[in-house]
Amino acid sequence: MESSAATRPLGPALGGGTLPKWAPGGVIAVSAAISAAGLAAAGSFTVALTVLLTVAVSGAIIYFWSRAVEDARQAKNRLMTHAVVSAFGLAVLPLFSLLYEVISRGSHRFDSSFFTESARGVIGEGGGASHAIVGTLVITGVATAISVPIGLMAAIYLTEYGGTGRLRKWLTFFVDVMTGIPSIVAGLFAFAVFAIFFGPGIRLGVMGSVALSVLMIPIVIRSAEEILKIVPNHLREASYALGTPKWKTIVKIVLPTALAGLVTGVMLAVARIIGETAPLLVTTGVVDSMNANPFNGRMQNLAVYAFGEYRNPGVAKDAAFDRAWAAALTLIAIVMILNLFARLVYRRFGTEIR
């Protein structure tokens, strides 16, 4: 009796069959064909609506098919897996669509003349964006030179010296507030500061750098603070035990250990500000010729250049639109290069923080 009771199953079997490996992909393909055909027959075919309908139809098919062949638990598991994968696909689909659109439209003018010529005297076709590329690099470089020391020292104070004091709480609060301010407010702030000393008609490249630094500093502070927090305390304690002053411990131990994360945070902050348009429209103005001196006159940048080509295309509209798309593609390429550089630095020095 005991042996028969021990071998008796405790409940119903979980299921006797298993769906083939090709089932999820096949169901999605069939659902896409059915959705596209149905929407085309109804006269309301769009890519976005087809994708959404495909997700819904394929989810229903995979659930009921799994429930019929396998069991209710496995059917729910497959449905949730389908929902998670579909959500990921819907999240990255706009990104791939954006990349495809920018590359397909911007590649027409992505040539040597675009990088070596300016827009001075150009009315129709031709011309380039060398002045805007140089302006973007100079304005962003000056903004980085302003933001990194301020942001890094503020983060060091928050993690190493602030403790639980009132100043630390207020600084954290204002950093959170600055993180969410609109970019146009930063531009108006920079314009107001320079207008006090130079008059309301002033336009300088350094004004745009100051405006961008207002947006960049809180990002640098936040990222650097989180990186410095994960530096192991035993490294600091070992340095203190050897009689090393606190400032030298930070310079020689903490910062080199967190170097990879700090560089990554700075690169993310640069990628955040490099495409800003509104604050630079207010501060740097618009110019068609080359100007590499941020302290002397107006300075062009890629974001404002693309905006201007679309807003005022002139006689040859197609040529202006091609230049605008090429400027957008150049901005994406610069951001990609910065992110690749940050990843290389992290791979080179990232193991030190573990």
mmCIF file of C-alpha atoms in Angstrom:
data_model
loop_
_atom_site.group_PDB
_atom_site.id
_atom_site.type_symbol
_atom_site.label_atom_id
_atom_site.label_comp_id
_atom_site.label_asym_id
_atom_site.label_seq_id
_atom_site.Cartn_x
_atom_site.Cartn_y
_atom_site.Cartn_z
ATOM 1 C CA MET A 1 0.000 0.000 0.000
ATOM 2 C CA GLU A 2 2.804 2.397 0.879
ATOM 3 C CA SER A 3 4.667 1.759 -2.373
ATOM 4 C CA SER A 4 1.568 2.242 -4.473
ATOM 5 C CA ALA A 5 0.770 5.486 -2.656
ATOM 6 C CA ALA A 6 4.328 6.731 -3.156
ATOM 7 C CA THR A 7 4.247 6.120 -6.888
ATOM 8 C CA ARG A 8 0.791 7.586 -7.364
ATOM 9 C CA PRO A 9 0.914 11.005 -9.152
ATOM 10 C CA LEU A 10 0.088 13.972 -6.938
ATOM 11 C CA GLY A 11 -1.933 15.774 -9.601
ATOM 12 C CA PRO A 12 -2.728 15.947 -13.284
ATOM 13 C CA ALA A 13 0.146 15.869 -15.739
ATOM 14 C CA LEU A 14 1.477 19.233 -16.896
ATOM 15 C CA GLY A 15 1.032 18.378 -20.577
ATOM 16 C CA GLY A 16 1.959 15.747 -23.042
ATOM 17 C CA GLY A 17 3.157 17.743 -26.067
ATOM 18 C CA THR A 18 5.597 20.487 -26.967
ATOM 19 C CA LEU A 19 5.409 23.128 -29.654
ATOM 20 C CA PRO A 20 8.114 22.962 -32.329
ATOM 21 C CA LYS A 21 11.052 25.362 -32.077
ATOM 22 C CA TRP A 22 9.900 27.280 -35.114
ATOM 23 C CA ALA A 23 6.478 27.947 -33.609
ATOM 24 C CA PRO A 24 7.050 31.505 -32.250
ATOM 25 C CA GLY A 25 8.765 32.780 -35.387
ATOM 26 C CA GLY A 26 6.334 31.031 -37.677
ATOM 27 C CA VAL A 27 3.324 32.395 -35.814
ATOM 28 C CA ILE A 28 4.707 35.938 -36.006
ATOM 29 C CA ALA A 29 5.361 35.582 -39.764
ATOM 30 C CA VAL A 30 1.870 34.208 -40.445
ATOM 31 C CA SER A 31 0.297 36.874 -38.211
ATOM 32 C CA ALA A 32 2.180 39.616 -40.048
ATOM 33 C CA ALA A 33 0.952 38.318 -43.407
ATOM 34 C CA ILE A 34 -2.630 38.049 -42.166
ATOM 35 C CA SER A 35 -2.542 41.516 -40.574
ATOM 36 C CA ALA A 36 -1.042 43.163 -43.640
ATOM 37 C CA ALA A 37 -3.534 41.474 -45.970
ATOM 38 C CA GLY A 38 -6.491 42.380 -43.767
ATOM 39 C CA LEU A 39 -5.488 46.017 -43.397
ATOM 40 C CA ALA A 40 -4.776 46.296 -47.125
ATOM 41 C CA ALA A 41 -8.192 44.866 -47.928
ATOM 42 C CA ALA A 42 -9.776 47.358 -45.524
ATOM 43 C CA GLY A 43 -7.844 50.229 -47.101
ATOM 44 C CA SER A 44 -6.125 51.259 -43.843
ATOM 45 C CA PHE A 45 -2.687 49.725 -44.233
ATOM 46 C CA THR A 46 0.130 51.397 -42.315
ATOM 47 C CA VAL A 47 3.362 49.927 -41.016
ATOM 48 C CA ALA A 48 2.682 50.973 -37.416
ATOM 49 C CA LEU A 49 -0.833 49.536 -37.396
ATOM 50 C CA THR A 50 0.414 46.323 -39.031
ATOM 51 C CA VAL A 51 3.051 45.875 -36.335
ATOM 52 C CA LEU A 52 0.564 46.417 -33.512
ATOM 53 C CA LEU A 53 -1.979 44.056 -35.054
ATOM 54 C CA THR A 54 0.733 41.449 -35.646
ATOM 55 C CA VAL A 55 1.724 41.555 -31.979
ATOM 56 C CA ALA A 56 -1.869 41.097 -30.827
ATOM 57 C CA VAL A 57 -2.757 38.324 -33.306
ATOM 58 C CA SER A 58 0.474 36.373 -32.806
ATOM 59 C CA GLY A 59 0.117 36.591 -29.017
ATOM 60 C CA ALA A 60 -3.404 35.155 -29.160
ATOM 61 C CA ILE A 61 -2.399 32.372 -31.576
ATOM 62 C CA ILE A 62 0.664 31.297 -29.588
ATOM 63 C CA TYR A 63 -1.321 31.266 -26.348
ATOM 64 C CA PHE A 64 -4.221 29.123 -27.542
ATOM 65 C CA TRP A 65 -1.953 26.824 -29.557
ATOM 66 C CA SER A 66 0.279 26.224 -26.539
ATOM 67 C CA ARG A 67 -2.721 25.686 -24.288
ATOM 68 C CA ALA A 68 -4.096 23.072 -26.674
ATOM 69 C CA VAL A 69 -0.810 21.214 -27.188
ATOM 70 C CA GLU A 70 1.016 21.789 -23.890
ATOM 71 C CA ASP A 71 -0.798 23.120 -20.801
ATOM 72 C CA ALA A 72 -2.106 26.308 -19.192
ATOM 73 C CA ARG A 73 1.127 27.066 -17.319
ATOM 74 C CA GLN A 74 3.309 26.764 -20.400
ATOM 75 C CA ALA A 75 0.772 28.777 -22.404
ATOM 76 C CA LYS A 76 0.988 31.623 -19.903
ATOM 77 C CA ASN A 77 4.779 31.402 -19.958
ATOM 78 C CA ARG A 78 4.836 31.640 -23.756
ATOM 79 C CA LEU A 79 2.367 34.533 -23.704
ATOM 80 C CA MET A 80 4.488 36.506 -21.223
ATOM 81 C CA THR A 81 7.666 35.749 -23.198
ATOM 82 C CA HIS A 82 5.922 36.965 -26.333
ATOM 83 C CA ALA A 83 4.780 40.134 -24.542
ATOM 84 C CA VAL A 84 8.287 40.912 -23.245
ATOM 85 C CA VAL A 85 9.946 40.293 -26.621
ATOM 86 C CA SER A 86 7.263 42.330 -28.393
ATOM 87 C CA ALA A 87 7.688 45.218 -25.957
ATOM 88 C CA PHE A 88 11.440 45.177 -26.598
ATOM 89 C CA GLY A 89 10.858 45.126 -30.348
ATOM 90 C CA LEU A 90 8.392 48.013 -30.168
ATOM 91 C CA ALA A 91 10.902 49.974 -28.077
ATOM 92 C CA VAL A 92 13.805 49.586 -30.519
ATOM 93 C CA LEU A 93 11.715 49.841 -33.691
ATOM 94 C CA PRO A 94 11.577 53.667 -33.637
ATOM 95 C CA LEU A 95 15.353 53.730 -33.171
ATOM 96 C CA PHE A 96 15.988 51.562 -36.230
ATOM 97 C CA SER A 97 13.399 53.534 -38.171
ATOM 98 C CA LEU A 98 15.154 56.783 -37.226
ATOM 99 C CA LEU A 99 18.560 55.431 -38.199
ATOM 100 C CA TYR A 100 17.253 54.151 -41.515
ATOM 101 C CA GLU A 101 15.560 57.450 -42.318
ATOM 102 C CA VAL A 102 18.569 59.592 -41.425
ATOM 103 C CA ILE A 103 21.078 57.359 -43.215
ATOM 104 C CA SER A 104 18.960 56.979 -46.356
ATOM 105 C CA ARG A 105 18.304 60.721 -46.618
ATOM 106 C CA GLY A 106 21.620 62.032 -45.332
ATOM 107 C CA SER A 107 23.909 59.797 -47.374
ATOM 108 C CA HIS A 108 23.209 61.843 -50.548
ATOM 109 C CA ARG A 109 25.385 64.730 -49.289
ATOM 110 C CA PHE A 110 27.694 62.748 -47.005
ATOM 111 C CA ASP A 111 30.719 63.469 -49.204
ATOM 112 C CA SER A 112 34.086 65.219 -48.981
ATOM 113 C CA SER A 113 32.722 68.629 -50.017
ATOM 114 C CA PHE A 114 30.227 68.554 -47.167
ATOM 115 C CA PHE A 115 33.115 68.317 -44.688
ATOM 116 C CA THR A 116 35.503 70.729 -46.392
ATOM 117 C CA GLU A 117 33.281 73.572 -47.644
ATOM 118 C CA SER A 118 31.189 76.117 -45.775
ATOM 119 C CA ALA A 119 27.823 77.609 -46.719
ATOM 120 C CA ARG A 120 29.202 81.065 -47.448
ATOM 121 C CA GLY A 121 27.726 82.434 -50.684
ATOM 122 C CA VAL A 122 25.770 79.220 -51.411
ATOM 123 C CA ILE A 123 22.298 79.851 -52.830
ATOM 124 C CA GLY A 124 21.372 76.612 -54.573
ATOM 125 C CA GLU A 125 23.177 73.303 -54.644
ATOM 126 C CA GLY A 126 26.635 72.660 -53.277
ATOM 127 C CA GLY A 127 28.201 74.001 -50.135
ATOM 128 C CA GLY A 128 28.941 72.133 -46.980
ATOM 129 C CA ALA A 129 28.927 72.262 -43.208
ATOM 130 C CA SER A 130 32.577 72.495 -42.264
ATOM 131 C CA HIS A 131 31.896 75.701 -40.328
ATOM 132 C CA ALA A 132 29.041 74.019 -38.437
ATOM 133 C CA ILE A 133 31.139 70.939 -37.639
ATOM 134 C CA VAL A 134 33.984 73.068 -36.287
ATOM 135 C CA GLY A 135 31.527 75.192 -34.336
ATOM 136 C CA THR A 136 29.891 72.129 -32.815
ATOM 137 C CA LEU A 137 33.217 70.705 -31.701
ATOM 138 C CA VAL A 138 34.456 74.026 -30.293
ATOM 139 C CA ILE A 139 31.232 74.900 -28.455
ATOM 140 C CA THR A 140 30.899 71.396 -27.031
ATOM 141 C CA GLY A 141 34.581 71.274 -26.096
ATOM 142 C CA VAL A 142 34.402 74.562 -24.175
ATOM 143 C CA ALA A 143 31.201 73.421 -22.454
ATOM 144 C CA THR A 144 32.925 70.183 -21.445
ATOM 145 C CA ALA A 145 35.943 72.106 -20.128
ATOM 146 C CA ILE A 146 33.582 74.203 -17.986
ATOM 147 C CA SER A 147 31.326 71.388 -16.801
ATOM 148 C CA VAL A 148 33.717 68.538 -15.987
ATOM 149 C CA PRO A 149 35.785 70.275 -13.262
ATOM 150 C CA ILE A 150 32.703 71.804 -11.637
ATOM 151 C CA GLY A 151 30.661 68.619 -11.839
ATOM 152 C CA LEU A 152 33.493 66.373 -10.689
ATOM 153 C CA MET A 153 34.388 68.541 -7.687
ATOM 154 C CA ALA A 154 30.731 68.795 -6.699
ATOM 155 C CA ALA A 155 30.414 65.003 -6.895
ATOM 156 C CA ILE A 156 33.573 64.592 -4.779
ATOM 157 C CA TYR A 157 32.099 66.894 -2.156
ATOM 158 C CA LEU A 158 28.817 64.964 -2.102
ATOM 159 C CA THR A 159 30.487 61.557 -1.695
ATOM 160 C CA GLU A 160 33.634 62.333 0.305
ATOM 161 C CA TYR A 161 33.001 65.469 2.367
ATOM 162 C CA GLY A 162 29.287 66.206 2.477
ATOM 163 C CA GLY A 163 28.210 63.509 4.897
ATOM 164 C CA THR A 164 24.650 64.197 6.038
ATOM 165 C CA GLY A 165 24.985 67.979 6.333
ATOM 166 C CA ARG A 166 22.431 70.538 5.247
ATOM 167 C CA LEU A 167 24.607 71.843 2.407
ATOM 168 C CA ARG A 168 24.733 68.370 0.868
ATOM 169 C CA LYS A 169 20.948 68.078 0.962
ATOM 170 C CA TRP A 170 20.466 71.472 -0.666
ATOM 171 C CA LEU A 171 23.080 70.724 -3.319
ATOM 172 C CA THR A 172 21.419 67.409 -4.139
ATOM 173 C CA PHE A 173 18.053 69.140 -4.376
ATOM 174 C CA PHE A 174 19.302 71.836 -6.759
ATOM 175 C CA VAL A 175 21.084 69.243 -8.908
ATOM 176 C CA ASP A 176 17.798 67.370 -9.274
ATOM 177 C CA VAL A 177 16.027 70.602 -10.209
ATOM 178 C CA MET A 178 18.689 71.550 -12.770
ATOM 179 C CA THR A 179 18.481 68.125 -14.388
ATOM 180 C CA GLY A 180 14.915 68.807 -15.470
ATOM 181 C CA ILE A 181 15.066 72.436 -16.593
ATOM 182 C CA PRO A 182 14.140 73.106 -20.252
ATOM 183 C CA SER A 183 17.068 73.785 -22.542
ATOM 184 C CA ILE A 184 15.661 77.125 -23.677
ATOM 185 C CA VAL A 185 15.845 78.341 -20.074
ATOM 186 C CA ALA A 186 19.568 77.619 -20.041
ATOM 187 C CA GLY A 187 19.939 79.598 -23.265
ATOM 188 C CA LEU A 188 18.016 82.562 -21.903
ATOM 189 C CA PHE A 189 20.097 82.467 -18.712
ATOM 190 C CA ALA A 190 23.371 82.595 -20.657
ATOM 191 C CA PHE A 191 22.027 85.359 -22.892
ATOM 192 C CA ALA A 192 20.910 87.413 -19.888
ATOM 193 C CA VAL A 193 24.293 87.060 -18.166
ATOM 194 C CA PHE A 194 26.282 88.171 -21.220
ATOM 195 C CA ALA A 195 23.781 90.894 -22.117
ATOM 196 C CA ILE A 196 24.440 92.552 -18.759
ATOM 197 C CA PHE A 197 28.110 93.101 -19.664
ATOM 198 C CA PHE A 198 28.094 93.305 -23.484
ATOM 199 C CA GLY A 199 24.622 94.518 -24.427
ATOM 200 C CA PRO A 200 21.490 92.759 -25.725
ATOM 201 C CA GLY A 201 22.799 92.207 -29.257
ATOM 202 C CA ILE A 202 25.783 90.070 -28.266
ATOM 203 C CA ARG A 203 26.195 86.640 -29.895
ATOM 204 C CA LEU A 204 29.250 84.526 -29.082
ATOM 205 C CA GLY A 205 30.196 80.881 -29.262
ATOM 206 C CA VAL A 206 31.201 80.904 -25.605
ATOM 207 C CA MET A 207 27.654 81.975 -24.723
ATOM 208 C CA GLY A 208 26.404 78.719 -26.195
ATOM 209 C CA SER A 209 29.055 76.836 -24.227
ATOM 210 C CA VAL A 210 27.859 78.429 -20.986
ATOM 211 C CA ALA A 211 24.261 77.542 -21.831
ATOM 212 C CA LEU A 212 25.205 73.938 -22.589
ATOM 213 C CA SER A 213 27.276 73.712 -19.413
ATOM 214 C CA VAL A 214 24.166 74.581 -17.385
ATOM 215 C CA LEU A 215 22.556 71.486 -18.883
ATOM 216 C CA MET A 216 25.680 69.339 -18.630
ATOM 217 C CA ILE A 217 26.816 70.025 -15.056
ATOM 218 C CA PRO A 218 23.948 68.224 -13.251
ATOM 219 C CA ILE A 219 24.394 65.164 -15.487
ATOM 220 C CA VAL A 220 28.116 65.046 -14.716
ATOM 221 C CA ILE A 221 27.440 65.475 -10.998
ATOM 222 C CA ARG A 222 24.864 62.698 -10.888
ATOM 223 C CA SER A 223 26.888 60.192 -12.914
ATOM 224 C CA ALA A 224 30.147 60.943 -11.086
ATOM 225 C CA GLU A 225 28.434 60.705 -7.705
ATOM 226 C CA GLU A 226 27.038 57.260 -8.447
ATOM 227 C CA ILE A 227 30.399 56.034 -9.752
ATOM 228 C CA LEU A 228 32.311 57.346 -6.731
ATOM 229 C CA LYS A 229 29.821 55.681 -4.396
ATOM 230 C CA ILE A 230 30.640 52.211 -5.714
ATOM 231 C CA VAL A 231 34.396 52.579 -5.132
ATOM 232 C CA PRO A 232 35.068 50.072 -2.294
ATOM 233 C CA ASN A 233 35.561 51.711 1.095
ATOM 234 C CA HIS A 234 38.379 49.338 2.000
ATOM 235 C CA LEU A 235 40.566 51.115 -0.572
ATOM 236 C CA ARG A 236 40.052 54.402 1.235
ATOM 237 C CA GLU A 237 40.592 52.787 4.647
ATOM 238 C CA ALA A 238 43.822 51.145 3.525
ATOM 239 C CA SER A 239 45.107 54.486 2.274
ATOM 240 C CA TYR A 240 44.141 56.228 5.518
ATOM 241 C CA ALA A 241 45.840 53.481 7.532
ATOM 242 C CA LEU A 242 49.096 54.277 5.756
ATOM 243 C CA GLY A 243 48.804 57.892 6.827
ATOM 244 C CA THR A 244 47.793 59.285 3.438
ATOM 245 C CA PRO A 245 45.832 62.564 3.611
ATOM 246 C CA LYS A 246 42.252 62.512 2.431
ATOM 247 C CA TRP A 247 42.835 64.750 -0.578
ATOM 248 C CA LYS A 248 45.692 62.553 -1.785
ATOM 249 C CA THR A 249 43.575 59.432 -1.240
ATOM 250 C CA ILE A 250 40.914 60.914 -3.499
ATOM 251 C CA VAL A 251 43.418 61.951 -6.158
ATOM 252 C CA LYS A 252 45.601 58.829 -6.109
ATOM 253 C CA ILE A 253 43.118 56.079 -5.179
ATOM 254 C CA VAL A 254 39.454 57.013 -5.637
ATOM 255 C CA LEU A 255 39.589 58.888 -8.948
ATOM 256 C CA PRO A 256 41.890 56.430 -10.786
ATOM 257 C CA THR A 257 39.731 53.543 -9.607
ATOM 258 C CA ALA A 258 36.583 55.234 -10.907
ATOM 259 C CA LEU A 259 38.205 56.567 -14.088
ATOM 260 C CA ALA A 260 36.286 54.341 -16.518
ATOM 261 C CA GLY A 261 32.903 55.211 -15.068
ATOM 262 C CA LEU A 262 33.729 58.904 -14.887
ATOM 263 C CA VAL A 263 34.741 59.015 -18.548
ATOM 264 C CA THR A 264 31.574 57.138 -19.508
ATOM 265 C CA GLY A 265 29.435 59.613 -17.565
ATOM 266 C CA VAL A 266 31.136 62.583 -19.212
ATOM 267 C CA MET A 267 30.660 61.086 -22.676
ATOM 268 C CA LEU A 268 26.962 60.517 -21.965
ATOM 269 C CA ALA A 269 26.631 64.131 -20.839
ATOM 270 C CA VAL A 270 28.370 65.335 -24.010
ATOM 271 C CA ALA A 271 26.050 63.192 -26.132
ATOM 272 C CA ARG A 272 23.122 64.761 -24.285
ATOM 273 C CA ILE A 273 24.061 68.362 -25.097
ATOM 274 C CA ILE A 274 25.736 68.094 -28.491
ATOM 275 C CA GLY A 275 22.436 68.122 -30.367
ATOM 276 C CA GLU A 276 20.761 70.974 -28.490
ATOM 277 C CA THR A 277 19.236 73.628 -30.735
ATOM 278 C CA ALA A 278 17.101 76.039 -28.714
ATOM 279 C CA PRO A 279 19.787 77.445 -26.382
ATOM 280 C CA LEU A 280 22.230 77.895 -29.270
ATOM 281 C CA LEU A 281 19.698 79.747 -31.381
ATOM 282 C CA VAL A 282 19.479 82.321 -28.601
ATOM 283 C CA THR A 283 23.181 82.557 -27.767
ATOM 284 C CA THR A 284 25.433 81.749 -30.749
ATOM 285 C CA GLY A 285 23.307 83.072 -33.580
ATOM 286 C CA VAL A 286 23.594 81.967 -37.210
ATOM 287 C CA VAL A 287 26.511 82.451 -39.588
ATOM 288 C CA ASP A 288 27.487 80.905 -42.934
ATOM 289 C CA SER A 289 31.257 81.330 -42.697
ATOM 290 C CA MET A 290 33.965 79.659 -40.658
ATOM 291 C CA ASN A 291 34.633 80.921 -37.145
ATOM 292 C CA ALA A 292 36.729 78.812 -34.781
ATOM 293 C CA ASN A 293 37.109 81.462 -32.065
ATOM 294 C CA PRO A 294 34.323 81.159 -29.455
ATOM 295 C CA PHE A 295 35.135 84.652 -28.102
ATOM 296 C CA ASN A 296 34.801 86.474 -31.411
ATOM 297 C CA GLY A 297 31.422 86.783 -33.093
ATOM 298 C CA ARG A 298 28.709 84.361 -34.071
ATOM 299 C CA MET A 299 29.403 80.646 -34.424
ATOM 300 C CA GLN A 300 27.433 78.016 -36.305
ATOM 301 C CA ASN A 301 26.744 74.451 -35.143
ATOM 302 C CA LEU A 302 25.238 71.370 -36.719
ATOM 303 C CA ALA A 303 21.904 71.435 -34.891
ATOM 304 C CA VAL A 304 21.167 75.063 -35.778
ATOM 305 C CA TYR A 305 22.529 74.468 -39.286
ATOM 306 C CA ALA A 306 20.076 71.609 -39.908
ATOM 307 C CA PHE A 307 17.236 73.669 -38.438
ATOM 308 C CA GLY A 308 18.090 76.636 -40.635
ATOM 309 C CA GLU A 309 18.280 74.545 -43.804
ATOM 310 C CA TYR A 310 14.800 73.188 -43.153
ATOM 311 C CA ARG A 311 13.314 76.494 -42.061
ATOM 312 C CA ASN A 312 14.744 78.577 -44.899
ATOM 313 C CA PRO A 313 15.571 76.202 -47.750
ATOM 314 C CA GLY A 314 15.769 78.966 -50.348
ATOM 315 C CA VAL A 315 15.336 78.312 -54.059
ATOM 316 C CA ALA A 316 16.793 74.786 -54.239
ATOM 317 C CA LYS A 317 14.715 73.143 -51.513
ATOM 318 C CA ASP A 318 15.884 69.596 -52.203
ATOM 319 C CA ALA A 319 19.525 70.607 -51.889
ATOM 320 C CA ALA A 320 18.842 72.370 -48.582
ATOM 321 C CA PHE A 321 16.950 69.371 -47.251
ATOM 322 C CA ASP A 322 19.835 67.084 -48.254
ATOM 323 C CA ARG A 323 22.262 69.295 -46.347
ATOM 324 C CA ALA A 324 19.986 69.217 -43.297
ATOM 325 C CA TRP A 325 19.783 65.422 -43.320
ATOM 326 C CA ALA A 326 23.555 65.172 -43.824
ATOM 327 C CA ALA A 327 24.046 67.424 -40.782
ATOM 328 C CA ALA A 328 21.771 65.155 -38.735
ATOM 329 C CA LEU A 329 23.741 62.111 -39.899
ATOM 330 C CA THR A 330 26.988 63.837 -38.928
ATOM 331 C CA LEU A 331 25.622 64.521 -35.446
ATOM 332 C CA ILE A 332 24.660 60.866 -35.034
ATOM 333 C CA ALA A 333 28.119 59.811 -36.231
ATOM 334 C CA ILE A 334 29.807 62.114 -33.686
ATOM 335 C CA VAL A 335 27.646 60.768 -30.854
ATOM 336 C CA MET A 336 28.393 57.193 -31.932
ATOM 337 C CA ILE A 337 32.127 57.882 -31.957
ATOM 338 C CA LEU A 338 31.926 59.379 -28.466
ATOM 339 C CA ASN A 339 30.044 56.346 -27.169
ATOM 340 C CA LEU A 340 32.524 53.961 -28.767
ATOM 341 C CA PHE A 341 35.356 55.891 -27.141
ATOM 342 C CA ALA A 342 33.616 55.664 -23.758
ATOM 343 C CA ARG A 343 33.187 51.901 -24.177
ATOM 344 C CA LEU A 344 36.843 51.461 -25.088
ATOM 345 C CA VAL A 345 37.888 53.404 -21.996
ATOM 346 C CA TYR A 346 35.535 51.355 -19.830
ATOM 347 C CA ARG A 347 36.879 48.087 -21.209
ATOM 348 C CA ARG A 348 40.438 49.264 -20.641
ATOM 349 C CA PHE A 349 40.001 50.547 -17.084
ATOM 350 C CA GLY A 350 36.622 49.158 -15.995
ATOM 351 C CA THR A 351 38.030 46.048 -14.312
ATOM 352 C CA GLU A 352 39.817 48.174 -11.727
ATOM 353 C CA ILE A 353 36.578 49.083 -9.955
ATOM 354 C CA ARG A 354 35.469 45.505 -9.410
#
